[in-house]
Tab-separated table of C-alpha atoms and ligand atoms in Angstrom:
chain	number	residue	atom	x	y	z
A	1	UNK	CA	82.165	100.311	101.580
A	2	UNK	CA	83.546	103.193	103.641
A	3	UNK	CA	80.445	105.323	103.185
A	4	UNK	CA	78.327	102.644	104.824
A	5	UNK	CA	80.098	102.776	108.178
A	6	UNK	CA	78.016	104.241	110.993
A	7	UNK	CA	80.950	104.313	113.368
A	8	UNK	CA	84.653	103.583	113.280
A	9	UNK	CA	85.838	100.960	115.705
A	10	UNK	CA	89.475	101.602	116.529
A	11	UNK	CA	91.687	99.490	118.783
A	12	UNK	CA	94.256	101.440	120.800
A	13	UNK	CA	97.411	99.609	121.851
A	14	UNK	CA	99.780	102.134	123.460
A	15	UNK	CA	101.949	99.234	124.761
A	16	UNK	CA	105.182	100.499	126.373
A	17	UNK	CA	107.318	103.566	126.958
A	18	UNK	CA	106.363	106.726	125.096
A	19	UNK	CA	103.662	104.720	123.300
A	20	UNK	CA	101.594	105.523	126.395
A	21	UNK	CA	102.187	109.235	125.840
A	22	UNK	CA	101.767	109.576	122.071
A	23	UNK	CA	98.827	107.232	121.369
A	24	UNK	CA	96.432	109.211	123.615
A	25	UNK	CA	97.441	112.344	121.683
A	26	UNK	CA	96.583	110.617	118.394
A	27	UNK	CA	93.245	109.568	119.850
A	28	UNK	CA	92.399	113.144	120.810
A	29	UNK	CA	93.163	114.302	117.274
A	30	UNK	CA	90.838	111.654	115.795
A	31	UNK	CA	88.093	112.753	118.186
A	32	UNK	CA	88.523	116.339	117.049
A	33	UNK	CA	87.702	115.468	113.426
A	34	UNK	CA	83.982	115.533	114.100
A	35	UNK	CA	81.832	114.843	111.069
A	36	UNK	CA	84.802	114.275	108.729
A	37	UNK	CA	84.744	110.625	109.801
A	38	UNK	CA	82.114	108.268	111.249
A	39	UNK	CA	81.981	108.611	115.022
A	40	UNK	CA	85.062	106.842	116.368
A	41	UNK	CA	84.670	104.231	119.073
A	42	UNK	CA	87.933	103.440	120.878
A	43	UNK	CA	88.826	100.179	122.576
A	44	UNK	CA	91.890	100.042	124.841
A	45	UNK	CA	93.974	96.916	124.376
A	46	UNK	CA	97.094	95.433	125.909
A	47	UNK	CA	100.326	94.200	124.353
A	48	UNK	CA	104.053	94.538	124.916
A	49	UNK	CA	106.764	94.034	127.463
A	50	UNK	CA	104.936	95.383	130.486
A	51	UNK	CA	101.906	93.116	130.083
A	52	UNK	CA	104.330	90.229	129.448
A	53	UNK	CA	106.034	90.784	132.789
A	54	UNK	CA	102.643	90.793	134.502
A	55	UNK	CA	100.834	88.023	132.631
A	56	UNK	CA	103.431	85.991	130.742
A	57	UNK	CA	101.987	86.965	127.373
A	58	UNK	CA	103.173	89.839	125.193
A	59	UNK	CA	100.043	89.567	123.076
A	60	UNK	CA	96.973	88.482	125.056
A	61	UNK	CA	94.524	86.502	122.950
A	62	UNK	CA	91.782	88.976	123.850
A	63	UNK	CA	93.720	91.746	122.087
A	64	UNK	CA	93.839	89.823	118.807
A	65	UNK	CA	90.203	88.696	119.039
A	66	UNK	CA	89.006	92.245	119.722
A	67	UNK	CA	91.088	93.649	116.867
A	68	UNK	CA	89.373	91.262	114.459
A	69	UNK	CA	86.158	93.192	115.109
A	70	UNK	CA	87.765	96.618	114.682
A	71	UNK	CA	88.075	98.685	111.510
A	72	UNK	CA	91.588	99.741	112.351
A	73	UNK	CA	94.061	100.198	115.182
A	74	UNK	CA	96.867	102.366	116.504
A	75	UNK	CA	99.923	100.739	118.024
A	76	UNK	CA	102.449	102.650	120.171
A	77	UNK	CA	105.792	100.981	120.744
A	78	UNK	CA	107.222	98.012	122.607
A	79	UNK	CA	110.198	97.963	124.922
A	80	UNK	CA	112.597	95.239	124.045
A	81	UNK	CA	114.433	93.427	126.842
A	82	UNK	CA	118.203	93.939	126.619
A	83	UNK	CA	118.748	90.195	126.323
A	84	UNK	CA	116.548	87.471	124.922
A	85	UNK	CA	113.929	86.316	127.437
A	86	UNK	CA	112.296	82.882	127.283
A	87	UNK	CA	108.721	83.103	126.058
A	88	UNK	CA	108.939	86.722	124.954
A	89	UNK	CA	108.622	87.625	121.298
A	90	UNK	CA	107.608	90.830	119.602
A	91	UNK	CA	103.833	91.334	119.649
A	92	UNK	CA	104.028	93.487	116.547
A	93	UNK	CA	105.507	90.667	114.479
A	94	UNK	CA	102.810	88.308	115.793
A	95	UNK	CA	100.059	90.840	115.046
A	96	UNK	CA	101.238	91.291	111.480
A	97	UNK	CA	101.077	87.539	111.015
A	98	UNK	CA	97.755	86.903	112.734
A	99	UNK	CA	95.944	89.783	111.033
A	100	UNK	CA	97.731	89.208	107.695
A	101	UNK	CA	99.110	92.742	107.567
A	102	UNK	CA	101.326	92.014	104.589
A	103	UNK	CA	102.435	95.554	103.806
A	104	UNK	CA	104.392	98.106	105.776
A	105	UNK	CA	103.707	101.521	104.313
A	106	UNK	CA	105.887	104.443	105.318
A	107	UNK	CA	105.438	107.906	103.799
A	108	UNK	CA	108.472	110.133	104.255
A	109	UNK	CA	107.718	113.795	103.660
A	110	UNK	CA	109.692	116.918	104.445
A	111	UNK	CA	107.886	120.117	105.276
A	112	UNK	CA	108.591	122.937	102.817
A	113	UNK	CA	109.155	126.501	104.017
A	114	UNK	CA	105.830	127.660	102.576
A	115	UNK	CA	102.609	125.750	101.818
A	116	UNK	CA	103.005	126.595	98.099
A	117	UNK	CA	106.462	125.088	97.786
A	118	UNK	CA	106.932	121.427	96.911
A	119	UNK	CA	108.559	119.415	99.715
A	120	UNK	CA	112.110	118.252	98.904
A	121	UNK	CA	111.251	114.705	99.977
A	122	UNK	CA	107.814	113.260	99.331
A	123	UNK	CA	107.905	109.513	98.905
A	124	UNK	CA	106.303	106.333	100.212
A	125	UNK	CA	108.142	103.093	100.911
A	126	UNK	CA	105.883	100.062	100.447
A	127	UNK	CA	107.617	97.105	102.028
A	128	UNK	CA	106.529	93.473	101.699
A	129	UNK	CA	106.142	92.273	105.243
A	130	UNK	CA	105.702	88.493	105.298
A	131	UNK	CA	108.522	86.779	103.457
A	132	UNK	CA	111.994	87.283	101.924
A	133	UNK	CA	114.862	86.498	104.330
A	134	UNK	CA	112.590	87.260	107.289
A	135	UNK	CA	110.888	83.867	107.091
A	136	UNK	CA	113.674	83.092	109.583
A	137	UNK	CA	114.618	79.705	108.243
A	138	UNK	CA	118.234	79.629	109.281
A	139	UNK	CA	120.398	76.591	109.680
A	140	UNK	CA	123.818	76.283	111.244
A	141	UNK	CA	125.891	73.244	110.330
A	142	UNK	CA	129.365	72.150	111.310
A	143	UNK	CA	131.561	71.132	108.444
A	144	UNK	CA	135.152	69.964	108.257
A	145	UNK	CA	136.080	73.559	107.356
A	146	UNK	CA	134.170	75.060	110.274
A	147	UNK	CA	130.690	76.431	110.853
A	148	UNK	CA	128.370	77.166	107.956
A	149	UNK	CA	125.191	79.222	108.192
A	150	UNK	CA	122.415	79.262	105.628
A	151	UNK	CA	119.178	81.196	105.363
A	152	UNK	CA	116.227	80.593	103.080
A	153	UNK	CA	114.842	83.502	101.120
A	154	UNK	CA	111.245	83.029	100.120
A	155	UNK	CA	109.602	85.078	97.377
A	156	UNK	CA	106.168	84.035	96.148
A	157	UNK	CA	104.106	85.234	93.238
A	158	UNK	CA	101.092	85.702	95.528
A	159	UNK	CA	102.875	87.972	98.032
A	160	UNK	CA	104.689	89.894	95.295
A	161	UNK	CA	101.449	90.467	93.431
A	162	UNK	CA	99.514	91.782	96.400
A	163	UNK	CA	102.295	94.129	97.536
A	164	UNK	CA	102.682	95.300	93.929
A	165	UNK	CA	98.972	95.982	93.669
A	166	UNK	CA	99.034	97.942	96.907
A	167	UNK	CA	101.904	100.071	95.564
A	168	UNK	CA	99.953	100.803	92.369
A	169	UNK	CA	96.844	101.686	94.375
A	170	UNK	CA	98.823	104.075	96.585
A	171	UNK	CA	100.428	105.670	93.508
A	172	UNK	CA	96.976	106.272	91.989
A	173	UNK	CA	96.105	108.469	94.966
A	174	UNK	CA	99.217	110.631	94.585
A	175	UNK	CA	99.887	113.478	92.156
A	176	UNK	CA	102.972	111.939	90.517
A	177	UNK	CA	101.627	108.403	90.169
A	178	UNK	CA	105.013	106.730	89.863
A	179	UNK	CA	106.028	103.296	91.138
A	180	UNK	CA	109.688	102.240	91.381
A	181	UNK	CA	110.397	98.530	91.854
A	182	UNK	CA	113.483	97.972	94.004
A	183	UNK	CA	115.293	94.695	93.336
A	184	UNK	CA	118.610	93.009	92.652
A	185	UNK	CA	117.612	90.689	89.853
A	186	UNK	CA	120.912	91.196	88.052
A	187	UNK	CA	122.403	88.932	90.758
A	188	UNK	CA	119.438	87.136	92.326
A	189	UNK	CA	117.673	86.390	89.076
A	190	UNK	CA	115.347	83.726	90.467
A	191	UNK	CA	114.020	85.343	93.678
A	192	UNK	CA	114.324	89.028	92.814
A	193	UNK	CA	113.516	88.121	89.232
A	194	UNK	CA	110.153	86.724	90.359
A	195	UNK	CA	109.433	89.773	92.518
A	196	UNK	CA	110.258	92.156	89.675
A	197	UNK	CA	108.323	90.276	86.995
A	198	UNK	CA	105.272	89.849	89.224
A	199	UNK	CA	105.088	93.526	90.186
A	200	UNK	CA	105.641	94.545	86.563
A	201	UNK	CA	102.751	92.276	85.647
A	202	UNK	CA	100.204	93.879	87.975
A	203	UNK	CA	98.739	96.438	85.506
A	204	UNK	CA	98.107	93.748	82.859
A	205	UNK	CA	95.799	91.961	85.296
A	206	UNK	CA	93.580	95.034	85.762
A	207	UNK	CA	93.075	96.430	82.261
A	208	UNK	CA	92.757	100.211	82.222
A	209	UNK	CA	93.002	100.623	85.984
A	210	UNK	CA	96.650	101.619	86.237
A	211	UNK	CA	97.183	103.279	82.842
A	212	UNK	CA	98.058	106.575	84.518
A	213	UNK	CA	100.795	105.029	86.699
A	214	UNK	CA	104.364	105.329	85.488
A	215	UNK	CA	106.482	102.268	86.244
A	216	UNK	CA	110.212	102.469	86.944
A	217	UNK	CA	112.701	100.096	88.486
A	218	UNK	CA	116.055	100.306	90.154
A	219	UNK	CA	118.741	98.014	91.510
A	220	UNK	CA	118.701	98.300	95.307
A	221	UNK	CA	122.261	99.543	95.842
A	222	UNK	CA	121.960	102.339	93.321
A	223	UNK	CA	118.487	103.084	94.699
A	224	UNK	CA	119.957	103.788	98.151
A	225	UNK	CA	122.653	105.990	96.624
A	226	UNK	CA	120.115	107.998	94.665
A	227	UNK	CA	117.715	108.128	97.624
A	228	UNK	CA	120.367	109.994	99.578
A	229	UNK	CA	121.626	112.171	96.694
A	230	UNK	CA	118.360	112.992	94.947
A	231	UNK	CA	115.342	111.818	96.966
A	232	UNK	CA	113.053	113.969	94.806
A	233	UNK	CA	113.157	111.384	91.999
A	234	UNK	CA	111.036	108.938	94.012
A	235	UNK	CA	107.308	108.700	94.547
A	236	UNK	CA	106.261	105.157	95.553
A	237	UNK	CA	109.068	102.630	96.139
A	238	UNK	CA	108.039	98.970	96.386
A	239	UNK	CA	110.481	96.398	97.720
A	240	UNK	CA	110.848	92.906	99.150
A	241	UNK	CA	111.072	92.731	102.935
A	242	UNK	CA	114.827	93.101	103.581
A	243	UNK	CA	115.499	95.885	101.076
A	244	UNK	CA	112.315	97.608	102.210
A	245	UNK	CA	113.440	97.490	105.829
A	246	UNK	CA	116.745	99.155	105.036
A	247	UNK	CA	115.347	101.689	102.581
A	248	UNK	CA	112.550	102.792	104.892
A	249	UNK	CA	114.982	103.593	107.713
A	250	UNK	CA	117.353	105.375	105.334
A	251	UNK	CA	114.439	107.413	103.975
A	252	UNK	CA	113.282	108.317	107.499
A	253	UNK	CA	116.736	109.774	108.165
A	254	UNK	CA	116.177	112.270	105.328
A	255	UNK	CA	113.557	114.219	107.260
A	256	UNK	CA	115.119	114.582	110.679
A	257	UNK	CA	113.620	113.259	113.882
A	258	UNK	CA	112.217	109.758	114.266
A	259	UNK	CA	109.435	111.508	116.113
A	260	UNK	CA	107.983	112.692	112.791
A	261	UNK	CA	107.679	109.518	110.730
A	262	UNK	CA	104.446	107.481	110.634
A	263	UNK	CA	103.680	104.062	109.193
A	264	UNK	CA	100.843	101.638	108.773
A	265	UNK	CA	100.811	97.870	108.688
A	266	UNK	CA	98.169	97.089	106.130
A	267	UNK	CA	96.325	94.046	104.836
A	268	UNK	CA	93.216	93.672	102.712
A	269	UNK	CA	90.873	93.731	105.706
A	270	UNK	CA	92.684	95.649	108.411
A	271	UNK	CA	95.084	98.515	108.934
A	272	UNK	CA	97.178	99.395	111.961
A	273	UNK	CA	98.960	102.727	112.346
A	274	UNK	CA	102.314	102.685	114.110
A	275	UNK	CA	104.876	105.463	114.617
A	276	UNK	CA	108.257	104.396	113.265
A	277	UNK	CA	110.076	105.239	116.492
A	278	UNK	CA	110.500	102.826	119.395
A	279	UNK	CA	109.618	103.126	123.071
A	280	UNK	CA	112.392	105.714	123.682
A	281	UNK	CA	113.226	104.707	127.265
A	282	UNK	CA	115.573	107.707	127.576
A	283	UNK	CA	112.684	110.193	127.511
A	284	UNK	CA	109.869	108.011	128.871
A	285	UNK	CA	107.623	109.665	131.453
A	286	UNK	CA	109.011	113.154	130.892
A	287	UNK	CA	106.083	114.368	128.811
A	288	UNK	CA	108.357	115.551	125.998
A	289	UNK	CA	107.875	112.793	123.403
A	290	UNK	CA	107.017	114.172	119.997
A	291	UNK	CA	103.428	113.061	119.256
A	292	UNK	CA	103.605	113.928	115.542
A	293	UNK	CA	104.631	110.460	114.291
A	294	UNK	CA	101.677	108.936	116.147
A	295	UNK	CA	99.282	111.674	114.983
A	296	UNK	CA	100.417	111.216	111.384
A	297	UNK	CA	100.000	107.438	111.804
A	298	UNK	CA	96.370	108.050	112.746
A	299	UNK	CA	95.953	110.150	109.585
A	300	UNK	CA	97.561	107.421	107.499
A	301	UNK	CA	95.242	104.827	109.020
A	302	UNK	CA	92.286	106.997	107.999
A	303	UNK	CA	93.663	107.333	104.474
A	304	UNK	CA	93.816	103.556	104.115
A	305	UNK	CA	90.266	103.278	105.417
A	306	UNK	CA	89.121	105.683	102.715
A	307	UNK	CA	88.824	108.917	104.717
A	308	UNK	CA	91.232	111.119	102.784
A	309	UNK	CA	89.495	114.345	103.821
A	310	UNK	CA	89.942	113.661	107.531
A	311	UNK	CA	93.531	112.570	106.926
A	312	UNK	CA	94.279	115.757	104.967
A	313	UNK	CA	92.918	117.921	107.743
A	314	UNK	CA	95.293	116.335	110.230
A	315	UNK	CA	98.319	116.471	107.923
A	316	UNK	CA	97.756	120.105	106.991
A	317	UNK	CA	97.485	121.089	110.664
A	318	UNK	CA	100.663	119.175	111.565
A	319	UNK	CA	102.569	120.777	108.681
A	320	UNK	CA	101.505	124.232	109.848
A	321	UNK	CA	102.739	123.576	113.367
A	322	UNK	CA	106.111	122.313	112.094
A	323	UNK	CA	106.448	125.152	109.576
A	324	UNK	CA	105.730	127.864	112.135
A	325	UNK	CA	108.312	126.295	114.460
A	326	UNK	CA	106.847	127.915	117.579
A	327	UNK	CA	105.663	124.773	119.356
A	328	UNK	CA	108.181	121.947	118.971
A	329	UNK	CA	109.415	119.169	121.243
A	330	UNK	CA	113.134	118.970	122.154
A	331	UNK	CA	113.931	116.402	119.409
A	332	UNK	CA	113.198	119.217	116.922
A	333	UNK	CA	115.119	121.816	118.881
A	334	UNK	CA	112.132	123.209	120.771
A	335	UNK	CA	111.192	123.168	124.443
A	336	UNK	CA	107.499	122.327	124.247
A	337	UNK	CA	105.786	119.290	125.728
A	338	UNK	CA	103.804	116.487	124.095
A	339	UNK	CA	100.627	118.220	125.217
A	340	UNK	CA	101.693	121.625	123.887
A	341	UNK	CA	102.225	120.109	120.435
A	342	UNK	CA	98.903	118.259	120.622
A	343	UNK	CA	97.108	121.496	121.523
A	344	UNK	CA	98.853	123.403	118.734
A	345	UNK	CA	97.692	120.770	116.209
A	346	UNK	CA	94.130	120.857	117.569
A	347	UNK	CA	94.076	124.636	117.281
A	348	UNK	CA	95.151	124.497	113.616
A	349	UNK	CA	92.475	121.913	112.876
B	401	LIG	P1	113.333	100.665	121.312
B	401	LIG	O1	114.203	99.602	121.824
B	401	LIG	O2	111.951	100.645	121.886
B	401	LIG	O3	113.327	100.792	119.807
B	401	LIG	P2	115.262	102.761	121.288
B	401	LIG	O4	116.211	103.011	122.391
B	401	LIG	O5	115.725	102.160	120.009
B	401	LIG	O6	113.989	102.000	121.852
B	401	LIG	P3	113.829	104.675	119.790
B	401	LIG	O7	112.475	104.883	120.280
B	401	LIG	O8	113.995	103.856	118.565
B	401	LIG	O9	114.644	104.161	121.010
B	401	LIG	O10	114.480	106.105	119.643
B	401	LIG	C1	115.837	106.399	119.354
B	401	LIG	C2	116.135	107.829	119.807
B	401	LIG	O11	115.195	108.746	119.227
B	401	LIG	C3	116.026	108.007	121.315
B	401	LIG	O12	117.018	108.883	121.761
B	401	LIG	C4	114.668	108.627	121.499
B	401	LIG	O13	114.573	109.442	122.639
B	401	LIG	C5	114.463	109.429	120.241
B	401	LIG	N1	113.030	109.428	119.907
B	401	LIG	C6	112.325	108.405	119.390
B	401	LIG	N2	111.037	108.710	119.256
B	401	LIG	C7	110.897	109.970	119.695
B	401	LIG	C8	109.770	110.852	119.836
B	401	LIG	N3	108.531	110.499	119.474
B	401	LIG	N4	110.003	112.068	120.355
B	401	LIG	C9	111.240	112.441	120.726
B	401	LIG	N5	112.322	111.671	120.622
B	401	LIG	C10	112.168	110.433	120.113
B	402	LIG	MG1	114.678	101.475	118.193
């Protein structure tokens, strides 16, 4: 399907804060790929806190409708108001729902001292993004003994199967081809039990397709312990929403700055790259935001669209810039600007 595309239609949603500084850098990198990808066509779109304060909507309908006609998108970051504001809710959560982006995929990779050396950390967290405790069905009741709060945790076979399949597909494209299911079915035997059994059952539904993938599993608490002590044992980790949320932030901490870690929100028909960091109000407007997370998110988006060669070219260039350590933003101990780093990456490409 990818080979048939004449052009790549990509929605750009810088949104707020440093999103406005790093998304244009990612765009420039995509433009520099030339014939490695179909000619990109960019469409600027609005979302976030700033457009909410102007228009009363954090996610204008036009943004969603336009995205439906795009191949992929890049999202910057949203500022969150310090207290809850009537009518405001996160546009990213709404986008995931409306475009059925059921997976959050976050590769966490350290850069080795030389290109020949294997990186100490090279894993991908594949987090289910639509259910688990985040269905937000919470009830507070008052009993004779005091308040009582309950939350519903939803795990379905359908959602577990599709996230499992995505994890297997991602593993197929990696040298180690290993999937680790993260769960707690020793305690939550019904919900986590269903997640675990469904993911385990994925290969049987596609005879022959996943024979080369090695399947492991781990209880979530020991998985976090081992992630911190020996991250090299992991390749692809697949988890229900809550565990995936926690594990993906813990994993990001293994490689230093938030300004380095990319992600995509992926569904079957659409993929949206998004740097893991937030809007970083403390450095907004100073021109020193690290653009690497956004640039790597663009590469990851390309990978999911089937353009591995273009994605590799970006990742190799970024690794070279980090390895040489000459042009780095202050979060990595350097004194270079967003633009300096962008230009260094372009030069390597
Ligand atoms: P938000 O509410 O939007 O999440 P935040 O205050 O949590 O904002 P983050 O963006 O999550 O801020 O960042 C946390 C810290 O990491 C901040 O000090 C920020 O400056 C720094 N940081 C985040 N992203 C980058 C980046 N791309 N380059 C440099 N520093 C960054
Ligand atoms: Mg934050």
